[in-house]
Amino acid sequence: MRILVTGGAGFLGSHLCDRLLSDGHEVLAVDNLYTGSKSNIAHNLQNPNFEFMRHDVTFPLFVEVDAIYNLACPASPVHYQKFPTQTIKTSVIGAINMLGLAKRLGIPILQASTSEVYGDPNVSPQPESYWGNVNPIGLRSCYDEGKRAAESLFFDYHREYKVAIRVARIFNTYGPRMNLHDGRVVSNFIRQAISGEAITLYGTGEQTRSFCYVDDLIDGLVKLMSTAGDIVGPINLGNPVEFTMKELAAKVIDLTGSKSDLVYEPLPSDDPQQRKPDTTKAAEILGWAAQTDLSSGLLKTIADFKPRVLAL
Ligand code: NAD
Ligand code: UDP
């Protein structure tokens, strides 16, 4: 198949391109290079089955493909809050443009949605049936509400136009190739630990997240896309083992052998207190569960970060 990956030069997108190429597909990666980078896809540029197009998904795209993975959208709070209007436009207008393309071509389209649709959840773990607790006007709203509106659009295109949709709700995912200055917690802690800078814990460090290794996540996305047409989701994809940010910092220090100190900084506004996926649906419907424990995944990520951090 010839597959379009929007956000294909980003962290997850570039890993997805690798996986689709190794499965024998042709890949068209579309990206405006806001948080993505050509270095993420440099190893594929000479591959005749790979093509890169610099394009902003808030503008219509006319290409001929057999399936779409819609990943375009900055994912780190630092980056998505820097240009909030562009963030919500990317989610909403990007979804409309890509759904329009899927509708015209009669092809399946997968949306990279997020655990952020649950906001600061009142239930834990979060099942797909939970409607969330989201601030509609806060600093995170451009991302959270953008992704929620994109989910609405996906389901309306499905109901109204019979577009074959798949909606994955992705929980915090990490791994090699994350941008060193991405601003997310795993990349910050590893960069800080390797370079000997202080590790920045926001708030008390007691808030929790559940971290999924990138290869596991990509496998879940591909499995979801490969399901029969009546499986639309939403389906949580994540590793259900929950850690506090203090525990994560201790693990990163231990695995890097770092002498970094911890410093406490203010908690960003609307920062969710807990996040843990209920992955029952993914197990039952896709036969999928995350396989990589945090220490093994962090070791692979540290190995990728080390030369890049030392070269800074
Ligand atoms: P990332 O920032 O590395 O990748 C996003 C990519 O989208 C970048 O390459 C960026 O340049 C591109 N992009 C942004 N706006 C665009 C636009 N208007 N037009 C074209 N390209 C654009 O982040 P990521 O972690 O790889 O996330 C990929 C997707 O997965 C995002 O949609 C994100 O919301 C979703 N997601 C990721 C996580 C995670 O933990 N990594 C969790 C939940 C959801
Ligand atoms: N965080 C932190 N130190 C950092 C970066 C993030 O303590 O240097 C915290 C942040 O406040 C949040 C958690 O780590 O509670 C995860 O943040 P991230 O930006 O990775 O993703 P989020 O899940 O909040 O979108």
Short mmCIF file of C-alpha atoms and ligand atoms in Angstrom, two decimals:
data_model
loop_
_atom_site.label_atom_id
_atom_site.label_comp_id
_atom_site.label_asym_id
_atom_site.label_seq_id
_atom_site.Cartn_x
_atom_site.Cartn_y
_atom_site.Cartn_z
CA MET A 1 0.00 0.00 0.00
CA ARG A 2 0.98 3.65 -0.38
CA ILE A 3 0.48 5.20 3.04
CA LEU A 4 0.38 8.87 4.06
CA VAL A 5 1.82 9.68 7.49
CA THR A 6 1.17 13.28 8.57
CA GLY A 7 3.68 14.41 11.17
CA GLY A 8 6.00 11.85 9.56
CA ALA A 9 9.19 13.72 10.52
CA GLY A 10 8.24 13.83 14.20
CA PHE A 11 9.13 11.44 17.00
CA LEU A 12 6.30 8.92 16.62
CA GLY A 13 5.75 9.64 12.92
CA SER A 14 9.33 8.80 11.95
CA HIS A 15 9.19 5.49 13.86
CA LEU A 16 5.88 4.71 12.18
CA CYS A 17 7.42 5.42 8.74
CA ASP A 18 10.25 2.97 9.56
CA ARG A 19 7.77 0.29 10.58
CA LEU A 20 5.56 0.75 7.49
CA LEU A 21 8.59 0.66 5.17
CA SER A 22 9.85 -2.51 6.82
CA ASP A 23 6.38 -4.03 6.38
CA GLY A 24 6.82 -3.46 2.61
CA HIS A 25 4.67 -0.35 2.12
CA GLU A 26 5.41 2.88 0.27
CA VAL A 27 5.32 5.88 2.60
CA LEU A 28 4.58 9.53 1.96
CA ALA A 29 5.61 11.57 5.02
CA VAL A 30 4.06 15.03 5.22
CA ASP A 31 5.33 17.48 7.82
CA ASN A 32 5.81 21.23 8.25
CA LEU A 33 8.92 20.57 10.41
CA TYR A 34 7.62 22.62 13.36
CA THR A 35 8.74 20.11 16.01
CA GLY A 36 9.86 17.40 13.60
CA SER A 37 13.16 17.33 11.82
CA LYS A 38 14.72 16.02 8.63
CA SER A 39 17.33 14.24 10.76
CA ASN A 40 14.54 11.91 12.01
CA ILE A 41 13.93 10.68 8.46
CA ALA A 42 17.42 11.20 6.93
CA HIS A 43 18.07 7.45 6.91
CA ASN A 44 15.04 6.93 4.62
CA LEU A 45 15.58 9.74 2.11
CA GLN A 46 17.40 7.49 -0.38
CA ASN A 47 14.80 4.73 -0.04
CA PRO A 48 12.75 4.63 -3.30
CA ASN A 49 9.68 3.61 -1.26
CA PHE A 50 9.90 6.77 0.88
CA GLU A 51 8.94 10.31 -0.03
CA PHE A 52 8.95 13.47 2.11
CA MET A 53 6.74 16.49 1.46
CA ARG A 54 7.02 19.72 3.45
CA HIS A 55 3.44 20.81 3.93
CA ASP A 56 1.21 22.27 6.63
CA VAL A 57 -1.93 20.15 7.15
CA THR A 58 -4.02 23.24 7.84
CA PHE A 59 -3.93 23.64 4.04
CA PRO A 60 -5.65 21.13 1.73
CA LEU A 61 -3.56 18.31 0.37
CA PHE A 62 -4.21 16.55 -2.92
CA VAL A 63 -2.37 13.23 -3.15
CA GLU A 64 -3.27 9.66 -4.07
CA VAL A 65 -2.77 7.17 -1.22
CA ASP A 66 -4.37 4.01 0.18
CA ALA A 67 -4.46 4.87 3.91
CA ILE A 68 -3.72 7.80 6.22
CA TYR A 69 -2.18 7.97 9.69
CA ASN A 70 -2.88 11.51 10.97
CA LEU A 71 -0.15 12.36 13.50
CA ALA A 72 0.58 16.00 12.64
CA CYS A 73 0.38 18.11 15.82
CA PRO A 74 3.02 19.23 18.31
CA ALA A 75 2.74 16.97 21.38
CA SER A 76 4.95 18.64 23.99
CA PRO A 77 3.17 21.21 26.19
CA VAL A 78 6.09 23.64 25.73
CA HIS A 79 5.74 23.59 21.94
CA TYR A 80 1.98 23.35 21.62
CA GLN A 81 1.52 26.29 24.02
CA LYS A 82 4.02 28.50 22.16
CA PHE A 83 1.68 28.92 19.17
CA PRO A 84 -1.69 27.87 20.62
CA THR A 85 -3.83 29.09 17.72
CA GLN A 86 -1.75 27.15 15.24
CA THR A 87 -2.01 24.09 17.55
CA ILE A 88 -5.81 24.06 17.58
CA LYS A 89 -5.90 24.83 13.84
CA THR A 90 -3.58 21.90 13.21
CA SER A 91 -5.88 19.53 15.10
CA VAL A 92 -9.19 20.82 13.76
CA ILE A 93 -8.47 22.08 10.23
CA GLY A 94 -5.84 19.36 9.80
CA ALA A 95 -8.49 16.75 10.71
CA ILE A 96 -11.00 18.28 8.29
CA ASN A 97 -8.44 18.30 5.46
CA MET A 98 -7.27 14.74 6.08
CA LEU A 99 -10.82 13.41 6.57
CA GLY A 100 -11.81 15.13 3.32
CA LEU A 101 -8.93 13.37 1.58
CA ALA A 102 -9.96 10.00 3.11
CA LYS A 103 -13.59 10.61 2.06
CA ARG A 104 -12.67 11.52 -1.53
CA LEU A 105 -10.38 8.49 -1.88
CA GLY A 106 -12.57 6.06 0.11
CA ILE A 107 -9.63 5.01 2.30
CA PRO A 108 -9.13 4.34 6.04
CA ILE A 109 -7.73 7.04 8.28
CA LEU A 110 -6.29 6.72 11.79
CA GLN A 111 -6.24 9.63 14.22
CA ALA A 112 -3.45 9.99 16.80
CA SER A 113 -5.65 11.18 19.65
CA THR A 114 -4.45 11.46 23.21
CA SER A 115 -5.02 10.71 26.87
CA GLU A 116 -5.36 14.51 27.18
CA VAL A 117 -9.00 14.10 26.09
CA TYR A 118 -9.49 12.87 29.70
CA GLY A 119 -8.00 16.12 31.10
CA ASP A 120 -7.28 15.92 34.84
CA PRO A 121 -9.23 12.69 35.33
CA ASN A 122 -11.56 11.97 38.22
CA VAL A 123 -11.40 8.23 37.59
CA SER A 124 -8.38 5.98 37.45
CA PRO A 125 -7.48 4.06 35.41
CA GLN A 126 -9.17 5.88 32.52
CA PRO A 127 -11.45 3.69 30.33
CA GLU A 128 -12.53 4.90 26.88
CA SER A 129 -16.06 5.39 28.24
CA TYR A 130 -14.87 8.20 30.57
CA TRP A 131 -15.79 11.62 29.11
CA GLY A 132 -13.02 13.53 30.81
CA ASN A 133 -12.46 16.59 32.96
CA VAL A 134 -11.02 19.22 30.63
CA ASN A 135 -10.63 22.97 31.13
CA PRO A 136 -12.01 24.45 27.87
CA ILE A 137 -10.24 27.83 28.25
CA GLY A 138 -6.88 27.06 29.89
CA LEU A 139 -3.33 26.96 28.57
CA ARG A 140 -3.63 23.28 27.62
CA SER A 141 -7.01 23.73 25.90
CA CYS A 142 -5.52 24.43 22.46
CA TYR A 143 -4.24 20.85 22.52
CA ASP A 144 -6.86 19.04 24.62
CA GLU A 145 -9.91 20.66 23.03
CA GLY A 146 -8.31 20.54 19.57
CA LYS A 147 -7.89 16.78 19.93
CA ARG A 148 -11.43 16.42 21.33
CA ALA A 149 -12.87 18.37 18.38
CA ALA A 150 -10.80 16.21 16.02
CA GLU A 151 -12.35 13.08 17.59
CA SER A 152 -15.83 14.59 17.05
CA LEU A 153 -14.98 15.27 13.42
CA PHE A 154 -13.70 11.72 12.93
CA PHE A 155 -16.90 10.23 14.34
CA ASP A 156 -19.14 12.60 12.34
CA TYR A 157 -17.32 11.79 9.08
CA HIS A 158 -17.78 8.13 9.96
CA ARG A 159 -21.51 8.45 10.74
CA GLU A 160 -22.34 10.93 7.98
CA TYR A 161 -20.01 9.85 5.15
CA LYS A 162 -19.08 6.27 6.21
CA VAL A 163 -15.36 7.12 6.31
CA ALA A 164 -13.43 4.14 7.77
CA ILE A 165 -11.94 5.75 10.86
CA ARG A 166 -9.69 4.47 13.67
CA VAL A 167 -9.13 6.60 16.75
CA ALA A 168 -6.20 5.76 19.05
CA ARG A 169 -5.92 7.54 22.40
CA ILE A 170 -2.19 7.54 22.98
CA PHE A 171 -0.79 7.81 26.52
CA ASN A 172 2.69 9.28 27.23
CA THR A 173 5.12 7.60 24.87
CA TYR A 174 8.91 7.94 24.89
CA GLY A 175 11.95 6.51 23.17
CA PRO A 176 14.94 7.12 20.92
CA ARG A 177 14.82 10.13 18.58
CA MET A 178 12.85 12.38 20.94
CA ASN A 179 14.04 15.94 20.48
CA LEU A 180 16.57 16.78 23.24
CA HIS A 181 14.77 20.09 23.84
CA ASP A 182 11.30 18.70 23.34
CA GLY A 183 10.34 19.79 26.87
CA ARG A 184 8.55 16.58 27.81
CA VAL A 185 9.47 14.88 31.05
CA VAL A 186 11.41 11.84 29.79
CA SER A 187 13.54 13.83 27.34
CA ASN A 188 14.15 16.58 29.92
CA PHE A 189 15.20 14.17 32.69
CA ILE A 190 17.51 12.10 30.47
CA ARG A 191 19.17 15.18 28.94
CA GLN A 192 19.60 16.75 32.38
CA ALA A 193 20.94 13.55 33.93
CA ILE A 194 23.52 12.96 31.18
CA SER A 195 24.71 16.56 31.10
CA GLY A 196 24.83 16.83 34.91
CA GLU A 197 22.26 19.65 35.01
CA ALA A 198 19.71 19.68 37.83
CA ILE A 199 16.63 17.56 37.18
CA THR A 200 13.54 19.76 37.11
CA LEU A 201 10.57 18.35 39.02
CA TYR A 202 7.44 20.40 38.51
CA GLY A 203 5.14 20.76 41.54
CA THR A 204 5.61 18.14 44.25
CA GLY A 205 6.68 15.47 41.76
CA GLU A 206 3.87 13.28 43.14
CA GLN A 207 1.78 13.55 39.94
CA THR A 208 1.70 10.33 37.92
CA ARG A 209 2.06 9.28 34.30
CA SER A 210 2.21 5.86 32.60
CA PHE A 211 5.01 5.59 30.06
CA CYS A 212 4.83 3.49 26.91
CA TYR A 213 7.92 2.60 24.87
CA VAL A 214 7.73 3.77 21.26
CA ASP A 215 8.00 0.34 19.56
CA ASP A 216 5.06 -0.96 21.58
CA LEU A 217 2.96 2.07 20.68
CA ILE A 218 3.74 1.84 16.96
CA ASP A 219 2.77 -1.83 17.03
CA GLY A 220 -0.58 -0.83 18.58
CA LEU A 221 -1.21 1.79 15.88
CA VAL A 222 -0.46 -0.66 13.08
CA LYS A 223 -2.67 -3.34 14.69
CA LEU A 224 -5.52 -0.84 15.04
CA MET A 225 -5.24 0.23 11.39
CA SER A 226 -5.23 -3.44 10.32
CA THR A 227 -8.49 -4.31 12.08
CA ALA A 228 -11.73 -4.94 10.21
CA GLY A 229 -13.57 -1.78 9.12
CA ASP A 230 -16.19 -1.78 11.88
CA ILE A 231 -13.57 -1.28 14.64
CA VAL A 232 -13.39 2.49 14.96
CA GLY A 233 -12.29 3.03 18.56
CA PRO A 234 -11.53 5.08 20.48
CA ILE A 235 -8.96 2.67 21.89
CA ASN A 236 -6.46 3.53 24.63
CA LEU A 237 -2.86 2.66 23.74
CA GLY A 238 -0.41 2.93 26.59
CA ASN A 239 1.50 1.09 29.27
CA PRO A 240 -0.71 0.81 32.37
CA VAL A 241 2.16 0.83 34.89
CA GLU A 242 1.95 4.18 36.71
CA PHE A 243 4.89 6.17 38.15
CA THR A 244 5.21 9.46 40.02
CA MET A 245 7.57 11.98 38.44
CA LYS A 246 9.80 11.58 41.53
CA GLU A 247 10.04 7.84 40.84
CA LEU A 248 10.85 8.55 37.19
CA ALA A 249 13.61 10.99 38.20
CA ALA A 250 15.10 8.40 40.59
CA LYS A 251 15.04 5.74 37.86
CA VAL A 252 16.72 8.02 35.29
CA ILE A 253 19.42 9.00 37.82
CA ASP A 254 20.02 5.36 38.65
CA LEU A 255 20.17 4.16 35.03
CA THR A 256 22.47 6.98 33.89
CA GLY A 257 24.66 6.90 37.01
CA SER A 258 24.13 10.67 37.18
CA LYS A 259 25.12 12.98 40.01
CA SER A 260 22.42 15.52 39.09
CA ASP A 261 20.49 17.21 41.90
CA LEU A 262 16.72 17.58 41.93
CA VAL A 263 15.19 21.06 41.77
CA TYR A 264 11.54 21.84 42.27
CA GLU A 265 9.82 24.26 39.88
CA PRO A 266 6.19 25.47 39.75
CA LEU A 267 3.58 23.07 38.40
CA PRO A 268 2.34 24.27 34.99
CA SER A 269 -1.34 25.24 34.94
CA ASP A 270 -3.90 22.44 34.53
CA ASP A 271 -1.16 19.79 34.76
CA PRO A 272 -3.09 16.51 35.28
CA GLN A 273 -2.46 14.84 38.66
CA GLN A 274 -2.73 11.28 37.40
CA ARG A 275 -2.75 9.35 34.16
CA LYS A 276 -3.13 5.58 33.75
CA PRO A 277 -4.79 3.84 30.81
CA ASP A 278 -7.37 1.10 31.11
CA THR A 279 -6.12 -1.08 28.25
CA THR A 280 -8.78 -3.80 28.43
CA LYS A 281 -10.22 -2.83 25.04
CA ALA A 282 -6.81 -2.88 23.33
CA ALA A 283 -6.19 -6.37 24.74
CA GLU A 284 -9.62 -7.72 23.79
CA ILE A 285 -10.02 -6.10 20.37
CA LEU A 286 -6.43 -5.87 19.12
CA GLY A 287 -4.71 -8.56 21.18
CA TRP A 288 -2.28 -5.77 22.10
CA ALA A 289 -0.50 -4.94 25.33
CA ALA A 290 2.67 -2.94 25.98
CA GLN A 291 5.62 -5.32 26.35
CA THR A 292 8.52 -3.08 27.38
CA ASP A 293 9.06 -2.21 31.04
CA LEU A 294 10.20 1.29 31.95
CA SER A 295 13.81 0.39 32.81
CA SER A 296 14.40 -1.48 29.51
CA GLY A 297 12.82 1.33 27.49
CA LEU A 298 14.75 4.02 29.36
CA LEU A 299 18.05 2.18 28.77
CA LYS A 300 17.43 2.18 25.00
CA THR A 301 16.45 5.85 25.11
CA ILE A 302 19.50 6.78 27.20
CA ALA A 303 21.77 4.99 24.69
CA ASP A 304 20.25 7.11 21.89
CA PHE A 305 20.44 10.37 23.89
CA LYS A 306 24.01 10.00 25.22
CA PRO A 307 26.01 10.84 22.07
CA ARG A 308 23.56 13.58 21.13
CA VAL A 309 23.70 15.22 24.57
CA LEU A 310 27.49 14.95 24.78
CA ALA A 311 27.74 16.63 21.35
CA LEU A 312 25.75 19.69 22.53
P1 NAD B 1 6.20 15.45 17.63
O1 NAD B 1 6.05 16.89 18.02
O2 NAD B 1 7.57 14.86 17.63
O3 NAD B 1 5.56 15.18 16.20
C1 NAD B 1 4.54 15.94 15.64
C2 NAD B 1 4.90 16.20 14.19
O4 NAD B 1 3.84 16.96 13.57
C3 NAD B 1 6.17 17.05 14.05
O5 NAD B 1 7.03 16.46 13.12
C4 NAD B 1 5.66 18.41 13.59
O6 NAD B 1 6.61 19.13 12.84
C5 NAD B 1 4.43 18.00 12.80
N1 NAD B 1 3.45 19.08 12.67
C6 NAD B 1 2.99 19.92 13.63
N2 NAD B 1 2.08 20.76 13.11
C7 NAD B 1 1.96 20.45 11.79
C8 NAD B 1 1.19 20.97 10.71
N3 NAD B 1 0.34 21.99 10.90
N4 NAD B 1 1.33 20.42 9.48
C9 NAD B 1 2.20 19.40 9.27
N5 NAD B 1 2.96 18.86 10.25
C10 NAD B 1 2.84 19.38 11.50
O7 NAD B 1 5.22 14.64 18.61
P2 NAD B 1 4.96 13.08 18.70
O8 NAD B 1 5.21 12.68 20.10
O9 NAD B 1 5.62 12.35 17.61
O10 NAD B 1 3.37 13.04 18.49
C11 NAD B 1 2.79 12.62 17.27
C12 NAD B 1 1.28 12.58 17.41
O11 NAD B 1 0.91 11.69 18.45
C13 NAD B 1 0.67 13.95 17.76
O12 NAD B 1 -0.55 14.09 17.06
C14 NAD B 1 0.41 13.84 19.24
O13 NAD B 1 -0.64 14.65 19.64
C15 NAD B 1 0.10 12.35 19.39
N6 NAD B 1 0.38 11.90 20.76
C16 NAD B 1 1.67 11.70 21.16
C17 NAD B 1 1.91 11.30 22.47
C18 NAD B 1 3.30 11.03 23.00
O14 NAD B 1 3.44 10.78 24.19
N7 NAD B 1 4.35 11.03 22.21
C19 NAD B 1 0.84 11.12 23.35
C20 NAD B 1 -0.45 11.36 22.89
C21 NAD B 1 -0.67 11.73 21.59
N1 UDP B 2 7.46 17.43 34.24
C1 UDP B 2 8.44 17.62 35.21
N2 UDP B 2 9.65 18.09 34.82
C2 UDP B 2 9.94 18.39 33.54
C3 UDP B 2 8.94 18.20 32.54
C4 UDP B 2 7.69 17.73 32.93
O1 UDP B 2 8.23 17.35 36.40
O2 UDP B 2 11.08 18.83 33.28
C5 UDP B 2 6.15 16.88 34.65
C6 UDP B 2 4.93 17.66 34.14
O3 UDP B 2 4.60 18.70 35.06
C7 UDP B 2 3.89 16.58 34.08
C8 UDP B 2 4.67 15.31 33.75
O4 UDP B 2 6.04 15.62 34.05
O5 UDP B 2 3.28 16.40 35.34
C9 UDP B 2 4.57 14.92 32.28
O6 UDP B 2 4.85 16.05 31.50
P1 UDP B 2 5.00 16.01 29.93
O7 UDP B 2 5.24 17.41 29.47
O8 UDP B 2 5.99 14.98 29.54
O9 UDP B 2 3.61 15.47 29.37
P2 UDP B 2 2.06 15.67 29.78
O10 UDP B 2 1.64 14.31 30.18
O11 UDP B 2 1.92 16.65 30.89
O12 UDP B 2 1.44 16.15 28.52
#
